[in-house]
Tab-separated table of C-alpha atoms in Angstrom:
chain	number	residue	atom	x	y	z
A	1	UNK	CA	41.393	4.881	-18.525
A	2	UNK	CA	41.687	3.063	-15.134
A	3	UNK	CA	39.867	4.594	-12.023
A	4	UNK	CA	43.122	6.458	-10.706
A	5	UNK	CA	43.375	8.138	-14.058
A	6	UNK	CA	40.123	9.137	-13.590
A	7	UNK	CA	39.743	10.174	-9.890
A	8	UNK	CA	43.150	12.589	-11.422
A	9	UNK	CA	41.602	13.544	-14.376
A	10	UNK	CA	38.359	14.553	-12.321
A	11	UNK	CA	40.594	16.515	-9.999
A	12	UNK	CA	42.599	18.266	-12.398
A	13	UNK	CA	39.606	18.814	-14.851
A	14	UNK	CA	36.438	21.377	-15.091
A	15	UNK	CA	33.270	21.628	-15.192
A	16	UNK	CA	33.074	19.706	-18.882
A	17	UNK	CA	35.004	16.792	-17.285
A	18	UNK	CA	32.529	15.931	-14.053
A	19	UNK	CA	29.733	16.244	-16.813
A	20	UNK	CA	31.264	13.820	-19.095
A	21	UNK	CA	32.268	11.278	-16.326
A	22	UNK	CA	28.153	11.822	-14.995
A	23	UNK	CA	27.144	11.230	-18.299
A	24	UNK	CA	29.324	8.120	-18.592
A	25	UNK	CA	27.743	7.113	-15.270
A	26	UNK	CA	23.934	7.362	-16.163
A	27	UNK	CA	24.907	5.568	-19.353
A	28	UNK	CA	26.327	3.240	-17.356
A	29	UNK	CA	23.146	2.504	-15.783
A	30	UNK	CA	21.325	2.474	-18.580
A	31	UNK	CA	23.699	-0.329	-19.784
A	32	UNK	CA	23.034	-2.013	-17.180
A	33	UNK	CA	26.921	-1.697	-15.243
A	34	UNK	CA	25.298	-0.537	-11.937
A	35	UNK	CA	29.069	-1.162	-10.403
A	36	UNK	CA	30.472	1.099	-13.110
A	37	UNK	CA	28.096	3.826	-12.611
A	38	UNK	CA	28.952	3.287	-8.067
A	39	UNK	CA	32.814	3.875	-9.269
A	40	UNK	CA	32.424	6.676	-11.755
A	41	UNK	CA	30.054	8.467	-9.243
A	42	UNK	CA	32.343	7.993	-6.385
A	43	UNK	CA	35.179	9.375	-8.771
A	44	UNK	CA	33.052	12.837	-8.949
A	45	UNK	CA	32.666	13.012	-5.279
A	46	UNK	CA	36.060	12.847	-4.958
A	47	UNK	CA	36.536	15.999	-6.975
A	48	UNK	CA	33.066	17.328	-5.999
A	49	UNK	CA	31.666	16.177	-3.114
A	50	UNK	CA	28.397	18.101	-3.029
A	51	UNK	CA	27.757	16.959	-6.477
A	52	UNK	CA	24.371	16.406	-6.510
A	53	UNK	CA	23.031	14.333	-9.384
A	54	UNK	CA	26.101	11.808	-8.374
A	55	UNK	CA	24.672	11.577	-4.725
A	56	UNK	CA	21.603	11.342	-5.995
A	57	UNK	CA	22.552	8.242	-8.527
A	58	UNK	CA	24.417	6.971	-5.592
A	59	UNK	CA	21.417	6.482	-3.673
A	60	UNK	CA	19.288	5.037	-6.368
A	61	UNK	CA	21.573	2.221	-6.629
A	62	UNK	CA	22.244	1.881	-2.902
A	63	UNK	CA	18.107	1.835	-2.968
A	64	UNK	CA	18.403	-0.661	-5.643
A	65	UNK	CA	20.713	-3.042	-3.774
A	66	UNK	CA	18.668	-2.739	-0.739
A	67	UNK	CA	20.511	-0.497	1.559
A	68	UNK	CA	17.515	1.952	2.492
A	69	UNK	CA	19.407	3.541	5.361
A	70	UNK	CA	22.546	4.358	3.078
A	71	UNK	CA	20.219	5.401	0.143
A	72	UNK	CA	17.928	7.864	2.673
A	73	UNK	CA	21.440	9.762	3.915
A	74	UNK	CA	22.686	9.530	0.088
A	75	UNK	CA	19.649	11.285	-1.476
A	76	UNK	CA	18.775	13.571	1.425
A	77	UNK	CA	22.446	14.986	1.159
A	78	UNK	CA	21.440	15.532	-2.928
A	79	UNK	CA	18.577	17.025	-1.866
A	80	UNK	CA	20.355	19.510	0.042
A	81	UNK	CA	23.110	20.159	-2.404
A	82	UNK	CA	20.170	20.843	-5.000
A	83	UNK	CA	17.043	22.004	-3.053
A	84	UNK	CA	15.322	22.738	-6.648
A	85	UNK	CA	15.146	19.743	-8.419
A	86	UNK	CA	12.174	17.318	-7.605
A	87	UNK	CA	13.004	14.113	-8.790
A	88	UNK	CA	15.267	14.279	-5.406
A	89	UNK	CA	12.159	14.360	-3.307
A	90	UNK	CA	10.574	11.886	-5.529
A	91	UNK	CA	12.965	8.923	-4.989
A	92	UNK	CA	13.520	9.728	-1.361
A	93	UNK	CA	9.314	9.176	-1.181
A	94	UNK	CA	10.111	5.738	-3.001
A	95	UNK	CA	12.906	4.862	-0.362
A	96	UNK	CA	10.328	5.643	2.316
A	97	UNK	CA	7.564	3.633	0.502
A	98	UNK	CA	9.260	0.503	0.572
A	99	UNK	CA	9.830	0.950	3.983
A	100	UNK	CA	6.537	0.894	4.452
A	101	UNK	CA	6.394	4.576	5.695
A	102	UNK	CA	3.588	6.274	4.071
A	103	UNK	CA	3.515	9.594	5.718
A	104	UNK	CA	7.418	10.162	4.880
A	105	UNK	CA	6.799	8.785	1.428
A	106	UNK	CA	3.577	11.245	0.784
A	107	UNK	CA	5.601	13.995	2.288
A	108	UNK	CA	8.339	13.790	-0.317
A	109	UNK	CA	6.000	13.338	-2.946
A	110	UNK	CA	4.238	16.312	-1.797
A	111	UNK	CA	7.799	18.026	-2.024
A	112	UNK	CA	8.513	17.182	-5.232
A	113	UNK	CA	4.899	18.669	-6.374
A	114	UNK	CA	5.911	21.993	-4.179
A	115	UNK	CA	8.991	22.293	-6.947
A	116	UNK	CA	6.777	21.057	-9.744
A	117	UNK	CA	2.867	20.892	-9.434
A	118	UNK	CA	2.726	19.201	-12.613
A	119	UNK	CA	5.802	16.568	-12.128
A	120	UNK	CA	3.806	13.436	-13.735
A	121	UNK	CA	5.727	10.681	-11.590
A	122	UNK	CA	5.200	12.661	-8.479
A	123	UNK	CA	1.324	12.689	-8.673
A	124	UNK	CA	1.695	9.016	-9.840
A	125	UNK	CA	3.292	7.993	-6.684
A	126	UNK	CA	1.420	10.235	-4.322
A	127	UNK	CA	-1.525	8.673	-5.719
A	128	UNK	CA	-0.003	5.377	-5.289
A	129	UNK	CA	0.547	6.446	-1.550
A	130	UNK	CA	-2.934	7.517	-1.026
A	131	UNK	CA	-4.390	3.906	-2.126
A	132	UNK	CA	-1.944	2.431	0.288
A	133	UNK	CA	-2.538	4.805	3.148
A	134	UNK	CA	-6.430	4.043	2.467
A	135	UNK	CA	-6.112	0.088	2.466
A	136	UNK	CA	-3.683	1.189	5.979
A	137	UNK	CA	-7.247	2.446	7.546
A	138	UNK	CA	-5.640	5.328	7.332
A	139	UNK	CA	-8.152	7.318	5.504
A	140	UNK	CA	-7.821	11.176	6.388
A	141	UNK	CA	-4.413	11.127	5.227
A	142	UNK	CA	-5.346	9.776	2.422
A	143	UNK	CA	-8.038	12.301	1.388
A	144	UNK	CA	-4.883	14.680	2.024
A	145	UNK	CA	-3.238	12.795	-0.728
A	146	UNK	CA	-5.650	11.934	-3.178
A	147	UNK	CA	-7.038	15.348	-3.228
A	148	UNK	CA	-3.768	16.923	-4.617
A	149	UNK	CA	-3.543	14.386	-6.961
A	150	UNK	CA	-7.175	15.273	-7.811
A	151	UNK	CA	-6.403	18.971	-8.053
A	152	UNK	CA	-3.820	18.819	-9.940
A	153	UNK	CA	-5.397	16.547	-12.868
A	154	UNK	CA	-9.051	17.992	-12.694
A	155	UNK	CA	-10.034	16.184	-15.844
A	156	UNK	CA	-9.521	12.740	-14.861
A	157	UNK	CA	-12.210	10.654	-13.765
A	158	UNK	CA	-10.133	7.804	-12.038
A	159	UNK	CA	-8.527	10.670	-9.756
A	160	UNK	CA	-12.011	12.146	-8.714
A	161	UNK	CA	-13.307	8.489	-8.346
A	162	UNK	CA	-10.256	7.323	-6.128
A	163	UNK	CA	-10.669	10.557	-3.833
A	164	UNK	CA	-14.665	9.914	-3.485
A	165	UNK	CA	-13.711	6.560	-2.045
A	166	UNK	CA	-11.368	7.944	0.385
A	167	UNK	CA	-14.204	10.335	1.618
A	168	UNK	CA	-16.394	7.296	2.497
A	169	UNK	CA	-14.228	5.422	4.053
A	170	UNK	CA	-13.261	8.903	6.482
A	171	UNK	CA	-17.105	8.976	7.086
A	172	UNK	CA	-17.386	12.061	4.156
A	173	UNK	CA	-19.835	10.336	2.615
A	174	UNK	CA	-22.122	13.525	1.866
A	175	UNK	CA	-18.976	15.338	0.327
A	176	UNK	CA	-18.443	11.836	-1.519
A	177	UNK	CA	-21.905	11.409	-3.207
A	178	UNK	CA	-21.721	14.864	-4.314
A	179	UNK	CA	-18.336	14.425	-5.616
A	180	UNK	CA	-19.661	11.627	-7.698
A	181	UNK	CA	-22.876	13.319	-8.781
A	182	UNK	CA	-20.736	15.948	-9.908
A	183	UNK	CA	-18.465	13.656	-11.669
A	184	UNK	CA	-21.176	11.800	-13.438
A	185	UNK	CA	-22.477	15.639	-14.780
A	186	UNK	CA	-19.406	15.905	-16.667
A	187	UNK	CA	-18.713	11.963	-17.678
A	188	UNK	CA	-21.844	10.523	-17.655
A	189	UNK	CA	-20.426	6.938	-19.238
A	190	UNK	CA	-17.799	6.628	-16.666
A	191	UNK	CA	-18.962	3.094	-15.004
A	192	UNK	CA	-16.953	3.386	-11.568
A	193	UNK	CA	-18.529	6.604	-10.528
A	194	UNK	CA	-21.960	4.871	-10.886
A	195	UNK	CA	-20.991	1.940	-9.387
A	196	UNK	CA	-19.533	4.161	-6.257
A	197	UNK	CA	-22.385	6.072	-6.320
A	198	UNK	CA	-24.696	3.090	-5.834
A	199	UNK	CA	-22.535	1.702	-2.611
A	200	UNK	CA	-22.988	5.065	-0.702
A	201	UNK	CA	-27.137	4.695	-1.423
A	202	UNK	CA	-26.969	1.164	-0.688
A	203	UNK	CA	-24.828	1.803	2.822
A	204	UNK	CA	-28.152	4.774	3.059
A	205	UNK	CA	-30.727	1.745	2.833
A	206	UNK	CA	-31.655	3.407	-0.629
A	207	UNK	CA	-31.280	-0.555	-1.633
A	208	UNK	CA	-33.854	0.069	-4.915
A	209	UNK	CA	-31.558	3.791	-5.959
A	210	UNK	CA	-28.242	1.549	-5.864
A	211	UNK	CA	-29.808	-1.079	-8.008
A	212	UNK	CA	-30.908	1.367	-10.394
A	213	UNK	CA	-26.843	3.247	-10.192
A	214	UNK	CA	-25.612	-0.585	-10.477
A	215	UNK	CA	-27.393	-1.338	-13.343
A	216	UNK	CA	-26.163	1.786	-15.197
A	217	UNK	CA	-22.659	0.901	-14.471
A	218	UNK	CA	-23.237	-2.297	-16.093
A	219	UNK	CA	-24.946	-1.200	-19.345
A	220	UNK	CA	-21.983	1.429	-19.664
A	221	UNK	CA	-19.523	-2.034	-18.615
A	222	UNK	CA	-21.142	-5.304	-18.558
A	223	UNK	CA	-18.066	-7.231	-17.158
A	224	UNK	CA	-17.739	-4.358	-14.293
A	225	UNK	CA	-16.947	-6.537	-11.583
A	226	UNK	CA	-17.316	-4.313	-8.639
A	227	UNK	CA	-21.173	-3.383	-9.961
A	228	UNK	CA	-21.990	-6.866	-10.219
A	229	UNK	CA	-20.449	-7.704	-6.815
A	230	UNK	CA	-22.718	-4.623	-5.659
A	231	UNK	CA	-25.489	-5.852	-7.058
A	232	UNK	CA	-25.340	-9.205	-5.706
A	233	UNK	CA	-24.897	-7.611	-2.120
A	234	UNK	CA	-27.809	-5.720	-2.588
A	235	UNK	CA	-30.311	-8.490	-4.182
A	236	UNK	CA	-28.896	-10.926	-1.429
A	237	UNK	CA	-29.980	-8.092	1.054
A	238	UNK	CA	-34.026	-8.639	-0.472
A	239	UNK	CA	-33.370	-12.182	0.044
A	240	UNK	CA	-33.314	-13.373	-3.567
A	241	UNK	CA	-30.203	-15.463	-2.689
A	242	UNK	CA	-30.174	-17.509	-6.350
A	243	UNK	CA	-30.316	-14.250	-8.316
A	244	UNK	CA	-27.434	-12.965	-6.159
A	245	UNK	CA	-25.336	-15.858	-6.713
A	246	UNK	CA	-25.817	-15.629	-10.558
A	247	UNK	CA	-24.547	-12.022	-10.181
A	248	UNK	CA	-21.517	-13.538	-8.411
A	249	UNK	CA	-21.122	-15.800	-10.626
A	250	UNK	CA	-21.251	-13.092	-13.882
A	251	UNK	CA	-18.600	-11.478	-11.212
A	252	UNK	CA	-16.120	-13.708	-10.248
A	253	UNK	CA	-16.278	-15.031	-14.506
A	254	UNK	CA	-15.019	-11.426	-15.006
A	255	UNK	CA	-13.001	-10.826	-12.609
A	256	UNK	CA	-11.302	-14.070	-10.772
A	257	UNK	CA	-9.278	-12.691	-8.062
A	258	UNK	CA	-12.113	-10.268	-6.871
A	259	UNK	CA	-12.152	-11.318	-3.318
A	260	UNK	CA	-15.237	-9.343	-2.629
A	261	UNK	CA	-17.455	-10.980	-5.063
A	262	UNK	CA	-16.486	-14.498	-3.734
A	263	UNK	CA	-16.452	-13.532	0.062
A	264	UNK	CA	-20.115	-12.694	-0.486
A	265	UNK	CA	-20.299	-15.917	-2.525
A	266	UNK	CA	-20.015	-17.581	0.615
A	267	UNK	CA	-22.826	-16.000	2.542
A	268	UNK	CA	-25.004	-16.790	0.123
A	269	UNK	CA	-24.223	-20.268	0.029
A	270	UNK	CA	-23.865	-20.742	3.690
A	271	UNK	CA	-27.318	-18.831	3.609
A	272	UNK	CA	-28.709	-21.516	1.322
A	273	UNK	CA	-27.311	-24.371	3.379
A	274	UNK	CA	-24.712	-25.494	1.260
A	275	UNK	CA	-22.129	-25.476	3.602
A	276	UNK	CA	-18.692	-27.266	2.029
A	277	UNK	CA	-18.909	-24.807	-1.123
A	278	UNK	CA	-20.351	-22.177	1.557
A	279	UNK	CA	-16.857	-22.440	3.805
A	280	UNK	CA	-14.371	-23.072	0.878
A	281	UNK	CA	-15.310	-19.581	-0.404
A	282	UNK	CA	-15.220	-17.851	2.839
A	283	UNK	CA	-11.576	-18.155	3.004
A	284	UNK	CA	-11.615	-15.322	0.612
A	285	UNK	CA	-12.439	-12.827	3.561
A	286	UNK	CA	-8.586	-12.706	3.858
A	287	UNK	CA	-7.965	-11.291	0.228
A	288	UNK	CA	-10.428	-8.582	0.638
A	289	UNK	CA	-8.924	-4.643	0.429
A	290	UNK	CA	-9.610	-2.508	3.327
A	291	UNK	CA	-11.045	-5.528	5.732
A	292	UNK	CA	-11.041	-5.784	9.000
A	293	UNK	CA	-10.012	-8.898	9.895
A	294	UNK	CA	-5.645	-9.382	9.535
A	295	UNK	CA	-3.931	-12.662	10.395
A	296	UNK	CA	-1.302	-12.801	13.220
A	297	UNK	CA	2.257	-13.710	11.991
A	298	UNK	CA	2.714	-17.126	13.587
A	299	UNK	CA	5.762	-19.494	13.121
A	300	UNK	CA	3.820	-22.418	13.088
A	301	UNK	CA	2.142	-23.438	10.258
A	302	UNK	CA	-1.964	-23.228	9.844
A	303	UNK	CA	-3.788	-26.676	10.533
A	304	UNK	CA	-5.325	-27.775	7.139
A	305	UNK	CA	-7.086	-31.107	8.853
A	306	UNK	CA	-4.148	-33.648	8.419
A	307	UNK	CA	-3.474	-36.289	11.762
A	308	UNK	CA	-3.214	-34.169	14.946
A	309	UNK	CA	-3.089	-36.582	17.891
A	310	UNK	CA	-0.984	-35.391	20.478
A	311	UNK	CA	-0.372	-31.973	19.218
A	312	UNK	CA	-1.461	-28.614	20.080
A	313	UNK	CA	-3.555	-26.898	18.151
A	314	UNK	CA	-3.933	-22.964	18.740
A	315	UNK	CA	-7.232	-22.099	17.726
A	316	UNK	CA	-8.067	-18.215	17.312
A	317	UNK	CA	-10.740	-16.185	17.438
A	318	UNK	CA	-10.694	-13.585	14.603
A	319	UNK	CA	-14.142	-11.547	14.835
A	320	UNK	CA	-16.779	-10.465	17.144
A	321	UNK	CA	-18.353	-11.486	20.606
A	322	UNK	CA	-21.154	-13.629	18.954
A	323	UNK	CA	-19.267	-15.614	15.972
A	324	UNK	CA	-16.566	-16.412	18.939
A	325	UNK	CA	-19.749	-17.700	21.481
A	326	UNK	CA	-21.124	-19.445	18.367
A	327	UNK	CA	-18.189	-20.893	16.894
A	328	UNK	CA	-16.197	-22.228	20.107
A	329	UNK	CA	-18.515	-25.212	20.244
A	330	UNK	CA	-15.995	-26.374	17.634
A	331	UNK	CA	-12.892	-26.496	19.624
A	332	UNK	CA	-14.257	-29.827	21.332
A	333	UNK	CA	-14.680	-31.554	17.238
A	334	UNK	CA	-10.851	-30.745	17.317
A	335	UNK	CA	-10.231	-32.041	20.870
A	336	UNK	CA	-11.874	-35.478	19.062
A	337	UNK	CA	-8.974	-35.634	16.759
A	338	UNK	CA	-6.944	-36.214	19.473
A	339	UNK	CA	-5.099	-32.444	19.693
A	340	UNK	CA	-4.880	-30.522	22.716
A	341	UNK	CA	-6.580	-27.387	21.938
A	342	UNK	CA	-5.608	-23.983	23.078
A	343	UNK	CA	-8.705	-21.611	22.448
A	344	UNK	CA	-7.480	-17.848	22.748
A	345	UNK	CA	-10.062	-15.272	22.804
A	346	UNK	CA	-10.773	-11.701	23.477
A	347	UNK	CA	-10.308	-11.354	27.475
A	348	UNK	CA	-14.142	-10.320	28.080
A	349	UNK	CA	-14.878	-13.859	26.810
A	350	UNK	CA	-12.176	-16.022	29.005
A	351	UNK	CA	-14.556	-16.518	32.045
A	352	UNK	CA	-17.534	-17.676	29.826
A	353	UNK	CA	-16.084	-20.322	27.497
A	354	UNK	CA	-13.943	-21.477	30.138
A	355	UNK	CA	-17.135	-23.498	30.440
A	356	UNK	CA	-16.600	-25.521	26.904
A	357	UNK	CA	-15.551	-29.086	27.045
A	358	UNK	CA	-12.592	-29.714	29.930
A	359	UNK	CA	-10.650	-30.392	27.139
A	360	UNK	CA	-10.074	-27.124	25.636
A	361	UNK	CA	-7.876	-24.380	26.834
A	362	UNK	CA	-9.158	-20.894	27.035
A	363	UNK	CA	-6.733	-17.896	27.209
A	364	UNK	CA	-7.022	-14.110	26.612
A	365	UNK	CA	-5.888	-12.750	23.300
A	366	UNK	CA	-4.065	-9.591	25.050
A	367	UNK	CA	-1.050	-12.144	26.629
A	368	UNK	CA	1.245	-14.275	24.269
A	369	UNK	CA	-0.296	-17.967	23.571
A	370	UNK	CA	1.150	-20.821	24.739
A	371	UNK	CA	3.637	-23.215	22.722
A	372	UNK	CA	1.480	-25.100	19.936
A	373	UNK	CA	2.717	-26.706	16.888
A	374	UNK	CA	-0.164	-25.687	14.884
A	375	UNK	CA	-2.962	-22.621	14.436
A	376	UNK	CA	-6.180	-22.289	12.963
A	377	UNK	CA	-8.471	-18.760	12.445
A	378	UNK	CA	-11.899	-20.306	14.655
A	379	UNK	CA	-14.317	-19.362	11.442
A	380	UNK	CA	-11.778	-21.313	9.111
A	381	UNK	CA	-12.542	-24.618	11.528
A	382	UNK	CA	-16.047	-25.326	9.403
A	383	UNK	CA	-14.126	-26.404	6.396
A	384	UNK	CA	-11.088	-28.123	7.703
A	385	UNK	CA	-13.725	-30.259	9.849
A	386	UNK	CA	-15.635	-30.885	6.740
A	387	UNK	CA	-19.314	-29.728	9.120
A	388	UNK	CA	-22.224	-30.580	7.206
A	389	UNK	CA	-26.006	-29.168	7.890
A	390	UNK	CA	-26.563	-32.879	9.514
A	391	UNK	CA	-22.905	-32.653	11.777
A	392	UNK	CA	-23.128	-29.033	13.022
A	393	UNK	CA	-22.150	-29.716	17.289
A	394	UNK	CA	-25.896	-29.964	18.792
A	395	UNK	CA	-24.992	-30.844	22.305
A	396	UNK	CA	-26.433	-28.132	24.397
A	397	UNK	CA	-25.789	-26.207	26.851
A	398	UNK	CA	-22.212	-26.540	25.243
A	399	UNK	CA	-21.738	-23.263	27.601
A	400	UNK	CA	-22.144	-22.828	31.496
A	401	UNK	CA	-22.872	-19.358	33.655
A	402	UNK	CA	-20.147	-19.391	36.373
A	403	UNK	CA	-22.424	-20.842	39.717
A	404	UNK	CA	-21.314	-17.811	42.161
A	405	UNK	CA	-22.319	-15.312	38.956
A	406	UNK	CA	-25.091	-17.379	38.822
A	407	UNK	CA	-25.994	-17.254	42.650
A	408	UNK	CA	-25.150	-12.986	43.015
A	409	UNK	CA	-27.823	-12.389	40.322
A	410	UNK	CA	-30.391	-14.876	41.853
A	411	UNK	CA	-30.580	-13.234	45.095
A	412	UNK	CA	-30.328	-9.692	43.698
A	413	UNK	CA	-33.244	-10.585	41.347
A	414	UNK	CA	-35.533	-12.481	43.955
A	415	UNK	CA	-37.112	-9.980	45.176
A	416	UNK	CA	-38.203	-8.343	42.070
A	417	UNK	CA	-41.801	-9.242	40.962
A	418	UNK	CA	-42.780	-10.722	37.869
A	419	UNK	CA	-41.146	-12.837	34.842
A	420	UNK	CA	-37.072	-11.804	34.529
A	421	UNK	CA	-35.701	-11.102	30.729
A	422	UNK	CA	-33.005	-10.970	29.812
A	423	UNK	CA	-32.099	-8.717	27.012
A	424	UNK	CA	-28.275	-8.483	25.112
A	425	UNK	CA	-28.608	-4.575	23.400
A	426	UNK	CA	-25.381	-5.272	20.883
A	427	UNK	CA	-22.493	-6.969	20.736
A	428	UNK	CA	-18.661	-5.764	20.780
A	429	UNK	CA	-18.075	-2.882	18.829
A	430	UNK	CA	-15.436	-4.766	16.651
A	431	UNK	CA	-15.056	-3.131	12.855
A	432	UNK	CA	-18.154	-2.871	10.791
A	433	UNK	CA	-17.285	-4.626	6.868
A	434	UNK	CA	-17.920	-2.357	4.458
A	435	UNK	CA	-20.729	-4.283	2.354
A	436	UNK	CA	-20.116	-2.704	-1.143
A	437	UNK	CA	-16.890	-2.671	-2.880
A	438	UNK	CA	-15.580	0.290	-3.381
């Protein structure tokens, strides 16, 4: 049967011939004839057009095939032809999610668990839409999430776990440690709840009580990477730097990709003074979950050390007030290479390191940089310049006060008696990192 025999057979036919030709569609689907299913749908909407399971399956494939905007007007209409059934809700969350937005997404999901409060792939993805609202920074609305998902499966450890973390990280941390004590009551083997447990008494300075947590964790799991990441934090923290990088070691053996676990790596080593392995691990701090620092979407690519001579080279600064001061003395080692270096900053730093080396360019992070062909993140420049304990820039003052700052504060201080001291309380308030994986 062609499609005009069956837009006329739809027509003409009842309620047993739209289920057949849905049936044929899903099978379709199954089979993997997405066009076929498009057609046969279509055909019912012809004959029905508030057919709801063939609006739905519309928007799937639309979804599928990457129109989001036809598949959100496809599945909402389904949604309002059949206000009852949930898996409606649930793929209009899925549109949302891979258009990045989560509260839509959560919102449907949380629909589809209003029409079903046990609706397995509903609580899947709402739980998937917590983790991603939490690694957002977005961590009240994911306690929203997490907890129904936590409600609604009481029994399972991973749910209570994942909804501790998101109380930490929304400053709950009371309501967290009692949510793991609690936990640990009822499954006393279950290694993550320990480990968690141990990161909100380490963040407490309990340093010796989050040992003893991490070391359960790891008799229940020996290879428990986030426990031995913790642990290494916290014996790094006593200063017994070699013991810490064992634990990393035992970590990262378990666990390769755990970002964490080699970020901290790298302090330790750049603590010890081996700098090369020290700065190669660093570069980890970008894989982390939930950090603070985020790289801006450039067009050109990222300098890796290759011949720079008369190019410009943006260089960036990418955490506080004090690694910026510190690290800017580098921007004249890549002025040596012969590249004309653009140094862009937060704006409370402009006036001060405009003082660096005449060769460097200082502007304010808040206004667009100037053309450059290349970037570079300023804590990255240590390992593309290869800086050794023996090459680290020594030339001081490497940084100048501005002379009529200079001359205001000498006369307003002249008259004062005794030694002046100068005293710097804290620097910019710029994103604590979370020491202890979570």
């Amino acid at each position: 049967m062609n499609r005009r025999q069956r837009r006329a057979s739809a027509k003409r036919g009842g309620a047993a011939d739209i289920a057949q030709l849905f049936r044929d569609a899903l099978a379709s689907v199954e089979a993997g004839r997405p066009e076929r299913a498009r057609s046969l749908a279509r055909d019912i909407l012809d004959a029905q057009p508030r057919h709801a399971g063939a609006l739905h399956l519309l928007g799937v494939l639309a979804d599928e095939a990457g129109r989001k905007s036809e598949a959100l007007a496809l599945i909402t209409r389904a949604i309002e032809a059949d206000p009852a059934q949930p898996a409606y809700p649930l793929s209009l969350g899925h549109v949302h999610a891979t258009l990045g937005a989560l509260d839509e997404a959560a919102s449907a999901y949380g629909r589809a668990l209003d029409l079903d409060r046990g609706f397995a792939p509903a609580l899947d993805a709402l739980g998937h839409a917590g983790e991603l609202l939490l690694e957002a920074g977005r961590a009240a609305e994911a306690v929203r999430a997490l907890a129904r998902v936590s409600a609604a499966r009481p029994e399972s450890p991973q749910e209570r776990s994942n909804l501790g973390i998101a109380l930490v990280e929304a400053g709950r941390s009371a309501e967290a440690e009692a949510l793991f004590r609690d936990l640990l009551a009822r499954q006393p083997n279950f290694a993550p709840a320990h480990s968690n447990l141990g990161a909100i008494l380490h963040e407490r300075g309990e340093t010796e009580a989050a040992l003893g947590a991490y070391a359960r964790a790891l008799e229940i799991d020996p290879e428990y990477a986030d426990a031995l990441s913790n642990k290494g934090v916290a014996l790094a923290e006593q200063g017994k730097l070699d013991a810490a990088l064992e634990t990393y070691a035992h970590a990262v053996a378990a666990r390769p990709d755990h970002a964490k676990a080699h970020f901290h790596r790298a302090l330790a080593l750049l603590a010890k003074s081996e700098l090369r392995e020290g700065w190669e691990e660093y570069e980890w701090r970008w894989r982390q979950r939930r950090h603070p620092w985020r790289k801006p979407e450039f067009d050109m690519p990222e300098w890796r050390g290759e011949p720079a001579a008369g190019k410009t080279i943006l260089l960036w600064a990418e955490q506080g007030f004090g690694d910026t001061i510190q690290f800017a003395r580098l921007a004249a080692l890549v002025a040596d290479r012969g590249a004309r270096v653009v140094l862009r900053v937060p704006a409370p730093l402009v006036r001060l390191l405009g003082s660096l080396d005449g060769r460097v360019a200082v502007v304010s992070e808040d206004t667009p940089p100037p053309a450059f062909d290349l970037h570079l993140p300023l804590m990255s420049a240590p390992r593309v310049l290869e800086i050794e304990l023996a090459t680290i820039p020594a030339r001081v003052p490497y940084l100048r006060a501005d002379p009529d700052q200079a001359s205001k504060w000498a006369a307003r201080l002249a008259g004062l008696p005794g030694i002046k001291i100068g005293l710097v309380w804290s620097g910019s308030p710029r994103p604590h990192l979370r020491q202890a994986s979570l």
